[in-house]
mmCIF file of C-alpha atoms in Angstrom:
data_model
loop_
_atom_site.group_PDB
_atom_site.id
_atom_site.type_symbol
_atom_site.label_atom_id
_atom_site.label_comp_id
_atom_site.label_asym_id
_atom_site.label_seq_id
_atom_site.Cartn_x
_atom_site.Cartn_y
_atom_site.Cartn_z
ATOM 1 C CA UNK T 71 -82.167 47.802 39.826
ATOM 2 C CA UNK T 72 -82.763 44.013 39.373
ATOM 3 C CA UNK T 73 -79.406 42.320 38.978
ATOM 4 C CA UNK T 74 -78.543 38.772 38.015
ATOM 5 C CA UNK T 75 -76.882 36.525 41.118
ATOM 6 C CA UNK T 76 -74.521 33.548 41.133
ATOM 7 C CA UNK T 77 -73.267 31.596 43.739
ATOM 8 C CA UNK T 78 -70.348 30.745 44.609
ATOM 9 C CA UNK T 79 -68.351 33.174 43.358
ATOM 10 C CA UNK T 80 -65.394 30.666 43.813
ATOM 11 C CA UNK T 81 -65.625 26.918 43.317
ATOM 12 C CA UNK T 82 -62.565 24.728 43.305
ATOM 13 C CA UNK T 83 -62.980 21.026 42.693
ATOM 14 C CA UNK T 84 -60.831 18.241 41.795
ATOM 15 C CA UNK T 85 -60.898 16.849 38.387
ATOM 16 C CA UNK T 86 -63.729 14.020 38.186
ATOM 17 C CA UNK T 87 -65.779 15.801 40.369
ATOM 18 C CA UNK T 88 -69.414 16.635 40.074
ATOM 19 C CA UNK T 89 -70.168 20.780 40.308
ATOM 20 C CA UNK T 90 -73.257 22.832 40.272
ATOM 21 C CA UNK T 91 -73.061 26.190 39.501
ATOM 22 C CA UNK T 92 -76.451 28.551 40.794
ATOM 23 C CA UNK T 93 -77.455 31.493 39.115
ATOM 24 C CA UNK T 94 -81.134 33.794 40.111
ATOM 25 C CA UNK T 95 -81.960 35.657 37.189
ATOM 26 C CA UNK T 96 -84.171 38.485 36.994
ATOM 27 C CA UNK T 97 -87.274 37.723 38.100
ATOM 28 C CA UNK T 98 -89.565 38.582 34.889
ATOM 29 C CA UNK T 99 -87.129 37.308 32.359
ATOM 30 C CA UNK T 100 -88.453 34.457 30.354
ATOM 31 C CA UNK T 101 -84.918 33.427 28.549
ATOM 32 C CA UNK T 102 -82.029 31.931 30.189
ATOM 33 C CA UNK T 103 -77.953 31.564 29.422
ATOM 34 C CA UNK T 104 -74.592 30.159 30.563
ATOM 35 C CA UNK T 105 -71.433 30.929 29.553
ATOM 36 C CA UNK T 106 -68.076 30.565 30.266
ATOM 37 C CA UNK T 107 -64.653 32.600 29.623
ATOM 38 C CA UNK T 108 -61.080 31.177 29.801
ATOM 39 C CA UNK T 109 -58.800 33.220 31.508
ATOM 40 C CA UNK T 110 -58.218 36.270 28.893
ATOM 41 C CA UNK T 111 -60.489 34.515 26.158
ATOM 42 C CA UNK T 112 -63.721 35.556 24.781
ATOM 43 C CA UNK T 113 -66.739 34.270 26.194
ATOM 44 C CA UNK T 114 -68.295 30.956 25.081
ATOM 45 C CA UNK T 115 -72.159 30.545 24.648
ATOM 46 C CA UNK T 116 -72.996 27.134 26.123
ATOM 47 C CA UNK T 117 -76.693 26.893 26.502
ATOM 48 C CA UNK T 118 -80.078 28.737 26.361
ATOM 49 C CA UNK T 119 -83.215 27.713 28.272
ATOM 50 C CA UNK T 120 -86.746 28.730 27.778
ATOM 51 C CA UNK T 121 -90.111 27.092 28.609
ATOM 52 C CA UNK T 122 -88.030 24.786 30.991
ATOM 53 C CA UNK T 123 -86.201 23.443 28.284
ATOM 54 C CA UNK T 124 -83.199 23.806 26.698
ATOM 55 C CA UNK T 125 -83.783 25.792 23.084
ATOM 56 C CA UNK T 126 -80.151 25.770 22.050
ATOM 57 C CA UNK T 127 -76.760 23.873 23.288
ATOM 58 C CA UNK T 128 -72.991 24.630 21.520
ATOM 59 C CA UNK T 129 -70.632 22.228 20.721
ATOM 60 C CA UNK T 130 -68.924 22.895 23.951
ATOM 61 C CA UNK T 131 -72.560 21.421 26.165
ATOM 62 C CA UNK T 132 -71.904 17.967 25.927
ATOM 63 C CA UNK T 133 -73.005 14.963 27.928
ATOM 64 C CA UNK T 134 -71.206 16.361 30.522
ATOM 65 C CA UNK T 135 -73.305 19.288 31.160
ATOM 66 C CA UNK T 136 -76.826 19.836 32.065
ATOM 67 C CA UNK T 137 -78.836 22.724 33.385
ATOM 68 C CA UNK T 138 -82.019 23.038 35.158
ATOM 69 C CA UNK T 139 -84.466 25.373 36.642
ATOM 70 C CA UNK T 140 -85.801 23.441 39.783
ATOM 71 C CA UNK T 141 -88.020 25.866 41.374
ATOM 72 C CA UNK T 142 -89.183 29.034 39.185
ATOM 73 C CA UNK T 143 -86.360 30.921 40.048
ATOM 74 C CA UNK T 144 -83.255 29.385 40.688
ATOM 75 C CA UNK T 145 -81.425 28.034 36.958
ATOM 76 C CA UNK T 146 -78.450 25.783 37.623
ATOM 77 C CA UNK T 147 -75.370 24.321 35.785
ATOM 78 C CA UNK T 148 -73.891 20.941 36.055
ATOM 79 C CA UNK T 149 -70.781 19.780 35.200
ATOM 80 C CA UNK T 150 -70.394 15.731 35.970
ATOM 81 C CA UNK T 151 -66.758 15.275 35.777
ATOM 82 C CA UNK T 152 -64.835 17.831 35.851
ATOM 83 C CA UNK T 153 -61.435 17.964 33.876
ATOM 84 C CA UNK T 154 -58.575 20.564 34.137
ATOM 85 C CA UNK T 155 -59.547 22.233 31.037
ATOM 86 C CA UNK T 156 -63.328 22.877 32.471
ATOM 87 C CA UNK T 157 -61.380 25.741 34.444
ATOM 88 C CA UNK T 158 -63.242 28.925 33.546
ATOM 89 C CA UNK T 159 -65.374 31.799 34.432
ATOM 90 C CA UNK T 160 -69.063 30.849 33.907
ATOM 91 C CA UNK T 161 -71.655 33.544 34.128
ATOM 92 C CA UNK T 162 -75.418 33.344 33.629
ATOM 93 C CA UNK T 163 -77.857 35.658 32.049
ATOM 94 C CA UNK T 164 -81.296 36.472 31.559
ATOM 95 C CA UNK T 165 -83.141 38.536 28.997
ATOM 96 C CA UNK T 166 -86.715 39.226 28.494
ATOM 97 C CA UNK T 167 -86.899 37.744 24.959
ATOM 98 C CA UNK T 168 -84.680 36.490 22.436
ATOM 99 C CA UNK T 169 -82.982 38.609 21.387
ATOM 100 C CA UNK T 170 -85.513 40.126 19.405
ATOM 101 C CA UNK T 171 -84.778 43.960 20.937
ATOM 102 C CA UNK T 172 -83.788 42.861 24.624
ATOM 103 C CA UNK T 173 -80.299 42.799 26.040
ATOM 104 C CA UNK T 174 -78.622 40.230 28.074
ATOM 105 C CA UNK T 175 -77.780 40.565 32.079
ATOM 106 C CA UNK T 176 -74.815 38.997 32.858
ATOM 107 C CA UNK T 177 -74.799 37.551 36.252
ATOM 108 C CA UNK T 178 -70.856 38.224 38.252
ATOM 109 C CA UNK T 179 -69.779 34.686 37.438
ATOM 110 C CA UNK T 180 -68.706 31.896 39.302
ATOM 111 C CA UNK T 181 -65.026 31.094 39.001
ATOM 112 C CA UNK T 182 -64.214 27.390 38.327
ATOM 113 C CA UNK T 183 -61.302 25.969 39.028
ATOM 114 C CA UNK T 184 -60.213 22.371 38.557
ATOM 115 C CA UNK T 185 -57.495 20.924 39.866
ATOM 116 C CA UNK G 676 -69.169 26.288 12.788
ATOM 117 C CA UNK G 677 -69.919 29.857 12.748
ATOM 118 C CA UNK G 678 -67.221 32.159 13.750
ATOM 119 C CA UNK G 679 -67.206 36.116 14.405
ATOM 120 C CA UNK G 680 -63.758 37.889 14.303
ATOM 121 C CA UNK G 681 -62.897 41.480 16.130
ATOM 122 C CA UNK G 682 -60.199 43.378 14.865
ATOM 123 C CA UNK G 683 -57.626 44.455 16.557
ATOM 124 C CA UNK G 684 -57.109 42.314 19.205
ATOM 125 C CA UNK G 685 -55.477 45.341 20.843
ATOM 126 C CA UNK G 686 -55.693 49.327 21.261
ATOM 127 C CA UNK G 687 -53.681 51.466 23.310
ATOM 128 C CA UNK G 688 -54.908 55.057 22.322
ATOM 129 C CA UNK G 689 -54.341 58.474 24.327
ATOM 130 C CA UNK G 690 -56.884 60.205 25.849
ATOM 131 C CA UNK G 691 -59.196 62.251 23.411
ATOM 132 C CA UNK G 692 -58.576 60.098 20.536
ATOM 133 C CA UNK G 693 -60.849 58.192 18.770
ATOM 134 C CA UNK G 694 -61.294 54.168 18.798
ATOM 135 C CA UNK G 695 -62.906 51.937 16.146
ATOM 136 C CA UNK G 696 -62.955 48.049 16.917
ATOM 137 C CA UNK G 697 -64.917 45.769 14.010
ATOM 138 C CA UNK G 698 -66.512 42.913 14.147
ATOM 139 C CA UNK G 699 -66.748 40.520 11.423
ATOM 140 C CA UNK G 700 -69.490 36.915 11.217
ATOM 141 C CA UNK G 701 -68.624 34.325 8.662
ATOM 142 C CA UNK G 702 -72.298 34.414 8.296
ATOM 143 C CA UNK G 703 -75.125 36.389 8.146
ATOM 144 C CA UNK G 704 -76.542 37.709 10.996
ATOM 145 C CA UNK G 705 -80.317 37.951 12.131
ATOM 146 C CA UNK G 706 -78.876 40.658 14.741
ATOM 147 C CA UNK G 707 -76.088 42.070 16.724
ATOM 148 C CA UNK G 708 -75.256 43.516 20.009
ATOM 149 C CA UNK G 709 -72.310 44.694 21.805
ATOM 150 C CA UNK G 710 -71.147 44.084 25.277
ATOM 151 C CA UNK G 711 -68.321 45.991 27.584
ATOM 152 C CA UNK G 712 -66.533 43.946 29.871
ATOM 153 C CA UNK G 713 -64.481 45.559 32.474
ATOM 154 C CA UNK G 714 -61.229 44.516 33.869
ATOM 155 C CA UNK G 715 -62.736 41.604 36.378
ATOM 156 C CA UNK G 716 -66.047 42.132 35.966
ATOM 157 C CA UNK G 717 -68.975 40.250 33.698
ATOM 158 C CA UNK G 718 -70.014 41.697 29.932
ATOM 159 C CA UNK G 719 -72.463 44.609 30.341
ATOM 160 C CA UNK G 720 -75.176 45.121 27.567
ATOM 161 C CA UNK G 721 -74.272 48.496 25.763
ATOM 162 C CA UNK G 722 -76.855 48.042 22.556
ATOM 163 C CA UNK G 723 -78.344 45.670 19.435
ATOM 164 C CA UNK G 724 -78.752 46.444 15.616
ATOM 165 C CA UNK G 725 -81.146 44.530 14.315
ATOM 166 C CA UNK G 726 -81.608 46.363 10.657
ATOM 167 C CA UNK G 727 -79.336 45.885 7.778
ATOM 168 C CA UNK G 728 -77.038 49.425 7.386
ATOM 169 C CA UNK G 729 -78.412 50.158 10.913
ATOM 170 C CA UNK G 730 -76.682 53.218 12.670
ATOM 171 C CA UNK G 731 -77.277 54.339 16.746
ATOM 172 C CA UNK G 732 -75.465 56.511 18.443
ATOM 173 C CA UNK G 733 -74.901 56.274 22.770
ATOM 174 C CA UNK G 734 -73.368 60.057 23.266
ATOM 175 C CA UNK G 735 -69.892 59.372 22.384
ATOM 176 C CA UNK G 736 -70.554 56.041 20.836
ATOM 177 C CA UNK G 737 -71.243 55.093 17.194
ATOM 178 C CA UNK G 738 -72.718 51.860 16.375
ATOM 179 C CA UNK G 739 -72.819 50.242 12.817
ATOM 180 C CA UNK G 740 -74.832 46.884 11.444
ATOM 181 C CA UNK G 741 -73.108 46.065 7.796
ATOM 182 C CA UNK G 742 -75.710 46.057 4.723
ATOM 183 C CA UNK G 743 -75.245 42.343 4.544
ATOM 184 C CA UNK G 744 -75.545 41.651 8.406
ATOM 185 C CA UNK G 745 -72.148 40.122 8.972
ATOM 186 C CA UNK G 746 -70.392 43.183 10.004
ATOM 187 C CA UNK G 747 -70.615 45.600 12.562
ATOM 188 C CA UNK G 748 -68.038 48.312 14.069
ATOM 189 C CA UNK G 749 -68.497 50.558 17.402
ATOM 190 C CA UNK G 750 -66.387 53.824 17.497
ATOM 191 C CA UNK G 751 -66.022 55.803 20.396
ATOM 192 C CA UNK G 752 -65.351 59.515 19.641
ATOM 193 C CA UNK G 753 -62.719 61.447 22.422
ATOM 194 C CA UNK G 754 -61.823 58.558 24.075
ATOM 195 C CA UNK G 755 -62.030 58.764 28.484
ATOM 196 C CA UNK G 756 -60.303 56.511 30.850
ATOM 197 C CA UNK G 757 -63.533 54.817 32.040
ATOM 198 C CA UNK G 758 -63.835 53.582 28.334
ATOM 199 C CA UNK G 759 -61.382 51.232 29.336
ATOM 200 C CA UNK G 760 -62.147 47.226 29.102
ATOM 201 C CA UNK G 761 -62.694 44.936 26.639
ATOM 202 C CA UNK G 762 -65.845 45.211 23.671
ATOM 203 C CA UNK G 763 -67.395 42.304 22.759
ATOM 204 C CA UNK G 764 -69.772 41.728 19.814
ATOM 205 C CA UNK G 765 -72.275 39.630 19.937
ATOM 206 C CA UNK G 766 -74.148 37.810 16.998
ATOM 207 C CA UNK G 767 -77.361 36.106 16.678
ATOM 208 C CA UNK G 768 -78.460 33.368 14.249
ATOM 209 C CA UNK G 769 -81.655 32.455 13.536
ATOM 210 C CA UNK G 770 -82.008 30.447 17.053
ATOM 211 C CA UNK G 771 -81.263 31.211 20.201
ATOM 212 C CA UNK G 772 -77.520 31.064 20.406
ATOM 213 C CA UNK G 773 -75.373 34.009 20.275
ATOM 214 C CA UNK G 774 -71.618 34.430 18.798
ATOM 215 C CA UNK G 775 -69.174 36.098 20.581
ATOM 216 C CA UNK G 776 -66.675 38.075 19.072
ATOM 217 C CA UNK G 777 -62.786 37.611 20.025
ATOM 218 C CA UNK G 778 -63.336 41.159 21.631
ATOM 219 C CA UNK G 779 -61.183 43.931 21.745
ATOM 220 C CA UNK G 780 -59.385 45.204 24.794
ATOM 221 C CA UNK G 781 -58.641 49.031 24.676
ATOM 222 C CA UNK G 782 -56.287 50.532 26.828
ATOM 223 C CA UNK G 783 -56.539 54.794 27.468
ATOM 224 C CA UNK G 784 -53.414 56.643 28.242
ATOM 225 C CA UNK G 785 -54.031 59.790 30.662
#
């Protein structure tokens, strides 16, 4: 069954430093998503990406962040400068179409942790 | 900003008892779905109500989409240990950005 990859599945920085975050999503899937989730929190929507652009950003996606899909199937997530509270799980998924009648596949998740 | 509320927060039940978490949006809703998130692990897709007063049923799970579209519930009938983790709702606005619920973590008791 196609599944949803991230690497790494570990990542610690130190605060002010720049992090990317890789994610392969399913290969047919048109629609693209990060998240995070604090340590015993709910998770946070941060971004969608369709058509190689982004189609909706939360509050949380500031200049600080920015994604990109370099290659057709790799979709990546950048965080500039990191600061302490940017310590989270942050998974990727992929879905066919928006939501419409397709679910979400949630990629493992990369652990981030700042220090 | 739009919020969406689970109640409770917790639920320790015994096994082969019933389980009802509910989700609540501050606004309405163009659809919902619900997620299971294991202990460790990443969300897992369980299913989505799109139509207002919308009911599906997975085996032992009953899924509900309010008549206004800003409430859902999932109840699980004869509860197992492998229902164990944490249920997420999930709401969708109008764009592409979804609303997760505070989830629910449920706990079974052999």
């Amino acid at each position: 069954e196609p599944e949803v990859t991230q690497t790494p599945s570990h990542q610690v920085t130190q605060m002010g430093q720049e992090v990317i975050l890789r994610c392969v999503p399913i290969s047919n899937h048109l629609y693209f998503y990060w998240y995070r989730q604090i340590l015993g929190q709910k998770v946070e929507f941060l971004v969608s990406f369709y058509n190689n652009e982004i189609s909706e950003k939360s509050e949380i996606f500031d200049d600080q962040f920015s994604v990109e899909r370099p290659d057709g199937s790799n979709f990546t997530l950048k965080i500039r400068s990191t600061k302490l509270e940017d310590s989270a799980m942050y998974f990727c998924a992929s879905s066919w179409t928006s939501g419409g009648s397709y679910e979400q596949y949630f990629g493992p998740g990369t652990r981030l942790t700042v220090t | 900003g739009q919020q969406v509320m689970q109640i409770p927060q917790y639920q320790h039940v015994q096994e082969g008892e019933d389980f009802t978490t509910y989700c609540n949006s501050s606004t309405t809703l163009s659809n919902i779905q619900w997620y299971k998130q294991r202990p460790g692990g990443h969300p897992v897709f369980l299913i989505q109500l799109v139509k207002s007063g919308e009911v599906k049923k997975q085996k032992r799970l009953t899924f509900q989409f309010g008549e206004a579209k800003k409430n859902s519930s999932l109840h699980i009938t004869a509860t197992q240990t492998t229902d164990v983790g944490t249920y997420f709702c999930a709401g969708q606005d109008t764009g592409n950005q979804f609303y997760f619920g505070t989830g629910t973590s449920l706990t079974v008791i052999p």
